[in-house]
CSV table of C-alpha atoms in Angstrom, one decimal:
chain,number,residue,atom,x,y,z
A,903,UNK,CA,-23.7,-13.1,-13.5
A,904,UNK,CA,-24.8,-11.7,-16.8
A,905,UNK,CA,-23.6,-8.8,-19.0
A,906,UNK,CA,-20.1,-9.0,-17.6
A,907,UNK,CA,-18.1,-9.7,-20.8
A,908,UNK,CA,-14.9,-7.8,-20.8
A,909,UNK,CA,-14.3,-5.9,-24.1
A,910,UNK,CA,-12.3,-2.9,-23.0
A,911,UNK,CA,-8.7,-2.1,-24.0
A,912,UNK,CA,-7.0,-0.3,-21.1
A,913,UNK,CA,-3.4,1.0,-21.3
A,914,UNK,CA,-0.9,0.0,-18.7
A,915,UNK,CA,0.3,2.6,-16.3
A,916,UNK,CA,4.0,3.6,-17.0
A,917,UNK,CA,6.6,6.0,-15.9
A,918,UNK,CA,5.9,8.0,-19.1
A,919,UNK,CA,3.2,9.9,-17.3
A,920,UNK,CA,5.9,11.6,-15.2
A,921,UNK,CA,7.3,13.3,-18.3
A,922,UNK,CA,4.1,15.2,-18.9
A,923,UNK,CA,4.6,17.2,-15.7
A,924,UNK,CA,6.0,20.7,-16.3
A,925,UNK,CA,8.8,20.5,-13.6
A,926,UNK,CA,9.8,17.1,-14.9
A,927,UNK,CA,10.0,18.4,-18.4
A,928,UNK,CA,12.5,20.9,-17.2
A,929,UNK,CA,14.7,18.1,-15.8
A,930,UNK,CA,14.4,16.1,-19.0
A,931,UNK,CA,16.5,18.8,-20.6
A,932,UNK,CA,19.6,17.7,-18.8
A,933,UNK,CA,21.9,14.8,-19.7
A,934,UNK,CA,23.7,14.0,-16.4
A,935,UNK,CA,22.3,13.3,-12.9
A,936,UNK,CA,24.5,16.0,-11.4
A,937,UNK,CA,22.7,18.6,-13.6
A,938,UNK,CA,19.3,17.1,-12.8
A,939,UNK,CA,20.0,17.3,-9.0
A,940,UNK,CA,21.4,20.8,-9.2
A,941,UNK,CA,18.2,22.0,-11.0
A,942,UNK,CA,16.0,20.1,-8.6
A,943,UNK,CA,17.6,22.2,-5.7
A,944,UNK,CA,16.5,25.4,-7.6
A,945,UNK,CA,13.0,24.1,-8.2
A,946,UNK,CA,12.6,23.0,-4.6
A,947,UNK,CA,12.4,26.5,-3.3
A,948,UNK,CA,9.1,27.2,-5.0
A,949,UNK,CA,7.7,23.7,-4.3
A,950,UNK,CA,8.6,23.5,-0.6
A,951,UNK,CA,5.1,22.7,0.6
A,952,UNK,CA,4.0,20.6,-2.4
A,953,UNK,CA,4.0,16.9,-1.2
A,954,UNK,CA,3.3,15.6,-4.7
A,955,UNK,CA,6.3,17.4,-6.1
A,956,UNK,CA,8.7,15.5,-3.8
A,957,UNK,CA,6.9,12.2,-4.6
A,958,UNK,CA,7.2,12.7,-8.3
A,959,UNK,CA,10.8,13.9,-8.2
A,960,UNK,CA,11.7,10.9,-6.1
A,961,UNK,CA,10.1,8.6,-8.7
A,962,UNK,CA,12.0,10.5,-11.4
A,963,UNK,CA,15.4,10.3,-9.6
A,964,UNK,CA,14.8,6.6,-9.1
A,965,UNK,CA,14.6,6.2,-12.9
A,966,UNK,CA,18.2,7.5,-13.0
A,967,UNK,CA,19.1,4.6,-10.7
A,968,UNK,CA,20.0,6.8,-7.7
A,969,UNK,CA,18.1,5.1,-4.9
A,970,UNK,CA,19.8,7.0,-2.1
A,971,UNK,CA,18.8,10.4,-3.5
A,972,UNK,CA,15.3,9.1,-4.3
A,973,UNK,CA,14.8,8.2,-0.7
A,974,UNK,CA,16.2,11.5,0.6
A,975,UNK,CA,13.9,13.5,-1.6
A,976,UNK,CA,10.9,11.4,-0.6
A,977,UNK,CA,11.5,11.9,3.1
A,978,UNK,CA,11.0,15.6,2.6
A,979,UNK,CA,7.3,14.8,2.7
A,980,UNK,CA,7.7,13.6,6.2
A,981,UNK,CA,9.6,16.7,7.3
A,982,UNK,CA,6.8,19.0,6.1
A,983,UNK,CA,3.9,16.8,7.1
A,984,UNK,CA,4.9,15.1,10.4
A,985,UNK,CA,1.3,14.6,11.6
A,986,UNK,CA,-0.6,13.9,8.4
A,987,UNK,CA,-1.2,10.1,8.5
A,988,UNK,CA,-2.4,9.7,5.0
A,989,UNK,CA,0.7,11.3,3.6
A,990,UNK,CA,3.0,9.3,6.0
A,991,UNK,CA,1.2,6.2,4.8
A,992,UNK,CA,1.8,7.2,1.2
A,993,UNK,CA,5.5,7.7,1.9
A,994,UNK,CA,5.6,4.3,3.5
A,995,UNK,CA,4.0,2.7,0.4
A,996,UNK,CA,6.7,4.4,-1.8
A,997,UNK,CA,9.5,3.3,0.5
A,998,UNK,CA,8.2,-0.3,0.2
A,999,UNK,CA,8.0,0.1,-3.6
A,1000,UNK,CA,11.7,1.2,-3.5
A,1001,UNK,CA,12.4,-1.9,-1.2
A,1002,UNK,CA,13.6,0.3,1.7
A,1003,UNK,CA,11.7,-1.7,4.3
A,1004,UNK,CA,13.7,-0.6,7.3
A,1005,UNK,CA,12.8,3.1,6.7
A,1006,UNK,CA,9.2,2.2,5.9
A,1007,UNK,CA,9.1,0.5,9.3
A,1008,UNK,CA,10.1,3.7,11.0
A,1009,UNK,CA,7.2,5.5,9.2
A,1010,UNK,CA,4.7,2.8,10.3
A,1011,UNK,CA,6.0,3.1,13.9
A,1012,UNK,CA,5.3,6.8,13.7
A,1013,UNK,CA,1.8,6.1,12.5
A,1014,UNK,CA,1.1,3.9,15.5
A,1015,UNK,CA,2.1,6.7,17.7
A,1016,UNK,CA,-0.3,9.1,15.9
A,1017,UNK,CA,-3.2,6.7,15.5
A,1018,UNK,CA,-3.0,4.2,18.4
A,1019,UNK,CA,-6.8,3.6,18.2
A,1020,UNK,CA,-6.8,2.5,14.6
A,1021,UNK,CA,-6.7,-1.2,13.6
A,1022,UNK,CA,-4.6,-0.5,10.4
A,1023,UNK,CA,-1.8,0.9,12.5
A,1024,UNK,CA,-1.1,-2.5,14.1
A,1025,UNK,CA,-1.7,-4.6,11.1
A,1026,UNK,CA,0.8,-2.5,9.0
A,1027,UNK,CA,3.4,-2.7,11.8
A,1028,UNK,CA,3.1,-6.5,12.0
A,1029,UNK,CA,3.3,-6.8,8.3
A,1030,UNK,CA,6.4,-4.6,7.9
A,1031,UNK,CA,8.1,-6.5,10.7
A,1032,UNK,CA,7.5,-9.7,8.7
A,1033,UNK,CA,9.0,-8.1,5.6
A,1034,UNK,CA,12.1,-7.0,7.6
A,1035,UNK,CA,12.7,-10.4,9.0
A,1036,UNK,CA,11.5,-9.5,12.5
A,1037,UNK,CA,9.2,-12.6,12.7
A,1038,UNK,CA,8.9,-12.8,16.4
A,1039,UNK,CA,8.0,-9.1,16.7
A,1040,UNK,CA,5.4,-9.6,14.0
A,1041,UNK,CA,4.0,-12.6,15.9
A,1042,UNK,CA,3.8,-10.6,19.1
A,1043,UNK,CA,1.8,-7.9,17.5
A,1044,UNK,CA,-0.6,-10.4,15.9
A,1045,UNK,CA,-0.9,-12.2,19.3
A,1046,UNK,CA,-1.6,-8.8,20.9
A,1047,UNK,CA,-4.5,-8.3,18.5
A,1048,UNK,CA,-6.1,-11.6,19.4
A,1049,UNK,CA,-5.4,-11.2,23.1
A,1050,UNK,CA,-7.1,-7.8,23.1
A,1051,UNK,CA,-3.9,-6.1,24.2
A,1052,UNK,CA,-4.7,-2.9,22.3
A,1053,UNK,CA,-7.6,-1.6,24.3
A,1054,UNK,CA,-10.4,0.1,22.5
A,1055,UNK,CA,-9.3,-1.0,19.0
A,1056,UNK,CA,-11.8,-2.8,16.8
A,1057,UNK,CA,-10.1,-5.3,14.4
A,1058,UNK,CA,-13.2,-6.9,13.1
A,1059,UNK,CA,-12.9,-5.3,9.7
A,1060,UNK,CA,-9.4,-6.8,9.2
A,1061,UNK,CA,-10.0,-10.1,10.9
A,1062,UNK,CA,-9.9,-12.3,7.9
A,1063,UNK,CA,-6.9,-10.6,6.4
A,1064,UNK,CA,-5.0,-10.8,9.7
A,1065,UNK,CA,-5.9,-14.5,10.1
A,1066,UNK,CA,-4.4,-15.2,6.7
A,1067,UNK,CA,-1.3,-13.2,7.4
A,1068,UNK,CA,-0.7,-14.8,10.8
A,1069,UNK,CA,-1.2,-18.3,9.4
A,1070,UNK,CA,1.2,-17.5,6.5
A,1071,UNK,CA,3.8,-16.2,9.0
A,1072,UNK,CA,3.6,-19.4,11.0
A,1073,UNK,CA,3.7,-21.6,8.0
A,1074,UNK,CA,6.8,-20.0,6.5
A,1075,UNK,CA,8.8,-19.1,9.6
A,1076,UNK,CA,7.7,-21.4,12.4
A,1077,UNK,CA,11.3,-22.6,12.9
A,1078,UNK,CA,12.3,-19.0,13.7
A,1079,UNK,CA,9.5,-18.0,16.2
A,1080,UNK,CA,8.2,-19.1,19.6
A,1081,UNK,CA,4.6,-20.3,19.2
A,1082,UNK,CA,3.9,-20.5,22.9
A,1083,UNK,CA,0.5,-19.0,23.7
A,1084,UNK,CA,-0.7,-19.0,20.1
A,1085,UNK,CA,-4.0,-20.8,19.4
A,1086,UNK,CA,-3.7,-24.1,17.5
A,1087,UNK,CA,-6.1,-22.8,14.9
A,1088,UNK,CA,-3.6,-20.3,13.7
A,1089,UNK,CA,-1.0,-23.0,13.3
A,1090,UNK,CA,-2.9,-24.7,10.6
A,1091,UNK,CA,-1.4,-24.4,7.1
A,1092,UNK,CA,-3.4,-22.3,4.6
A,1093,UNK,CA,-2.6,-21.5,1.0
A,1094,UNK,CA,-4.0,-19.8,-2.1
A,1095,UNK,CA,-2.9,-19.8,-5.7
A,1096,UNK,CA,-3.0,-16.1,-5.7
A,1097,UNK,CA,-3.8,-13.3,-3.2
A,1098,UNK,CA,-4.3,-9.7,-4.1
A,1099,UNK,CA,-4.1,-7.0,-1.3
A,1100,UNK,CA,-5.4,-3.5,-2.0
A,1101,UNK,CA,-4.4,-0.7,0.3
A,1102,UNK,CA,-5.1,3.0,0.0
A,1103,UNK,CA,-3.5,6.0,1.8
A,1104,UNK,CA,-6.6,8.0,2.6
A,1105,UNK,CA,-10.0,6.7,3.9
A,1106,UNK,CA,-11.7,9.2,1.5
A,1107,UNK,CA,-10.2,7.5,-1.5
A,1108,UNK,CA,-12.8,6.7,-4.2
A,1109,UNK,CA,-11.9,4.0,-6.8
A,1110,UNK,CA,-13.1,0.9,-8.6
A,1111,UNK,CA,-11.2,-2.4,-8.9
A,1112,UNK,CA,-12.0,-4.7,-11.9
A,1113,UNK,CA,-10.9,-8.3,-12.0
A,1114,UNK,CA,-11.0,-10.0,-15.4
A,1115,UNK,CA,-10.5,-13.8,-15.6
A,1116,UNK,CA,-8.9,-15.7,-18.5
A,1117,UNK,CA,-12.4,-16.2,-20.0
A,1118,UNK,CA,-12.8,-12.4,-20.1
A,1119,UNK,CA,-15.5,-12.3,-17.5
A,1120,UNK,CA,-15.2,-9.5,-15.0
A,1121,UNK,CA,-16.0,-8.7,-11.4
A,1122,UNK,CA,-16.0,-5.2,-9.9
A,1123,UNK,CA,-15.3,-4.0,-6.3
A,1124,UNK,CA,-16.2,-0.4,-5.7
A,1125,UNK,CA,-14.9,1.9,-2.9
A,1126,UNK,CA,-17.1,5.0,-2.6
A,1127,UNK,CA,-19.8,6.4,-0.4
A,1128,UNK,CA,-22.3,6.1,-3.1
A,1129,UNK,CA,-21.7,2.4,-3.8
A,1130,UNK,CA,-20.4,1.0,-0.5
A,1131,UNK,CA,-21.4,3.5,2.2
A,1132,UNK,CA,-21.6,1.0,5.1
A,1133,UNK,CA,-18.2,-0.3,4.3
A,1134,UNK,CA,-16.7,3.2,4.4
A,1135,UNK,CA,-18.5,4.0,7.6
A,1136,UNK,CA,-16.9,0.9,9.3
A,1137,UNK,CA,-13.5,1.9,7.9
A,1138,UNK,CA,-13.6,5.3,9.6
A,1139,UNK,CA,-15.0,3.9,12.8
A,1140,UNK,CA,-12.4,1.1,13.1
A,1141,UNK,CA,-9.6,2.8,11.3
A,1142,UNK,CA,-8.6,0.5,8.4
A,1143,UNK,CA,-8.0,0.9,4.7
A,1144,UNK,CA,-7.1,-2.5,3.3
A,1145,UNK,CA,-8.9,-5.3,1.5
A,1146,UNK,CA,-7.7,-8.7,0.2
A,1147,UNK,CA,-9.0,-11.0,-2.6
A,1148,UNK,CA,-8.1,-14.7,-2.6
A,1149,UNK,CA,-8.0,-16.8,-5.7
A,1150,UNK,CA,-8.3,-20.4,-4.8
A,1151,UNK,CA,-8.8,-23.1,-7.6
A,1152,UNK,CA,-8.7,-20.1,-10.0
A,1153,UNK,CA,-9.0,-20.4,-13.7
A,1154,UNK,CA,-5.5,-20.8,-15.2
A,1155,UNK,CA,-4.3,-18.2,-17.6
A,1156,UNK,CA,-3.9,-14.4,-17.7
A,1157,UNK,CA,-5.9,-12.3,-15.2
A,1158,UNK,CA,-6.2,-8.6,-15.6
A,1159,UNK,CA,-6.6,-6.1,-12.8
A,1160,UNK,CA,-7.9,-2.7,-13.8
A,1161,UNK,CA,-8.0,0.3,-11.5
A,1162,UNK,CA,-10.1,3.4,-12.1
A,1163,UNK,CA,-10.1,6.5,-9.9
A,1164,UNK,CA,-13.5,7.9,-8.9
A,1165,UNK,CA,-11.9,10.7,-7.0
A,1166,UNK,CA,-13.6,14.1,-7.5
A,1167,UNK,CA,-11.3,16.3,-5.5
A,1168,UNK,CA,-8.7,16.0,-2.8
A,1169,UNK,CA,-6.6,18.5,-0.8
A,1170,UNK,CA,-3.5,16.2,-1.0
A,1171,UNK,CA,-2.2,13.2,-3.0
A,1172,UNK,CA,-3.9,9.9,-2.6
A,1173,UNK,CA,-2.2,6.6,-3.4
A,1174,UNK,CA,-3.5,3.1,-4.0
A,1175,UNK,CA,-1.1,0.2,-3.6
A,1176,UNK,CA,-1.8,-3.3,-4.7
A,1177,UNK,CA,0.4,-6.4,-4.1
A,1178,UNK,CA,0.0,-9.7,-5.8
A,1179,UNK,CA,1.1,-12.8,-4.1
A,1180,UNK,CA,1.4,-16.1,-6.0
A,1181,UNK,CA,1.4,-19.5,-4.2
A,1182,UNK,CA,0.5,-17.7,-1.0
A,1183,UNK,CA,1.4,-19.9,2.0
């Protein structure tokens, strides 16, 4: 590859961006959490249908250290958008960020009910069961995928990712699960120095991921109709919104991951979630 020298200087995202929002600025005027929460209740009346409002307020309250209130505020999005899968998925991402995996699992279970023909629904449910320690349940879902239990669902777009997650589950937790009926090929150990998983809440999301290695050479992966139209077509047909990147025998040193939104417009909030695993497997 030529002409891929990285020379940019990109600022890290931080919670400071919250404090530029008008309704957050109002809350910044108060010195105690009780005052903040009381004013939030007043604000809420005029933001009842604004999903992004609850998401931002939840993040803000979390900065005060009140996880319980942050979760309660966030779940208002579910109450007002019970059938909007992209918003439910966004809430699940935020719950995982807040390490409330049990409640996130309930949201993913709801998504399976709403989208039983989409591959992502089952992968997410298997994955969250692994995170909550329900290893046998996770294994049964993965086995159901390979045994074609879920009729009419096409998992081909997620096959490599699911293979890796199933092998990782077996490698780390084989003493806690019953492997009866599982192909020997999925019982082989696999590992990677680093694994990056990108997920997005809405299939219409447009963005660009840039990986920069320690030698300051970069590689880009684009997610938009203009640059990757066939990929987006397959996502919509099969119902998936995840990609993984494996670093094996990678250059040692600092890697940079930059994210740029290419979104022109949207009727509701869109979230991109990325998870970095080290010594995967």
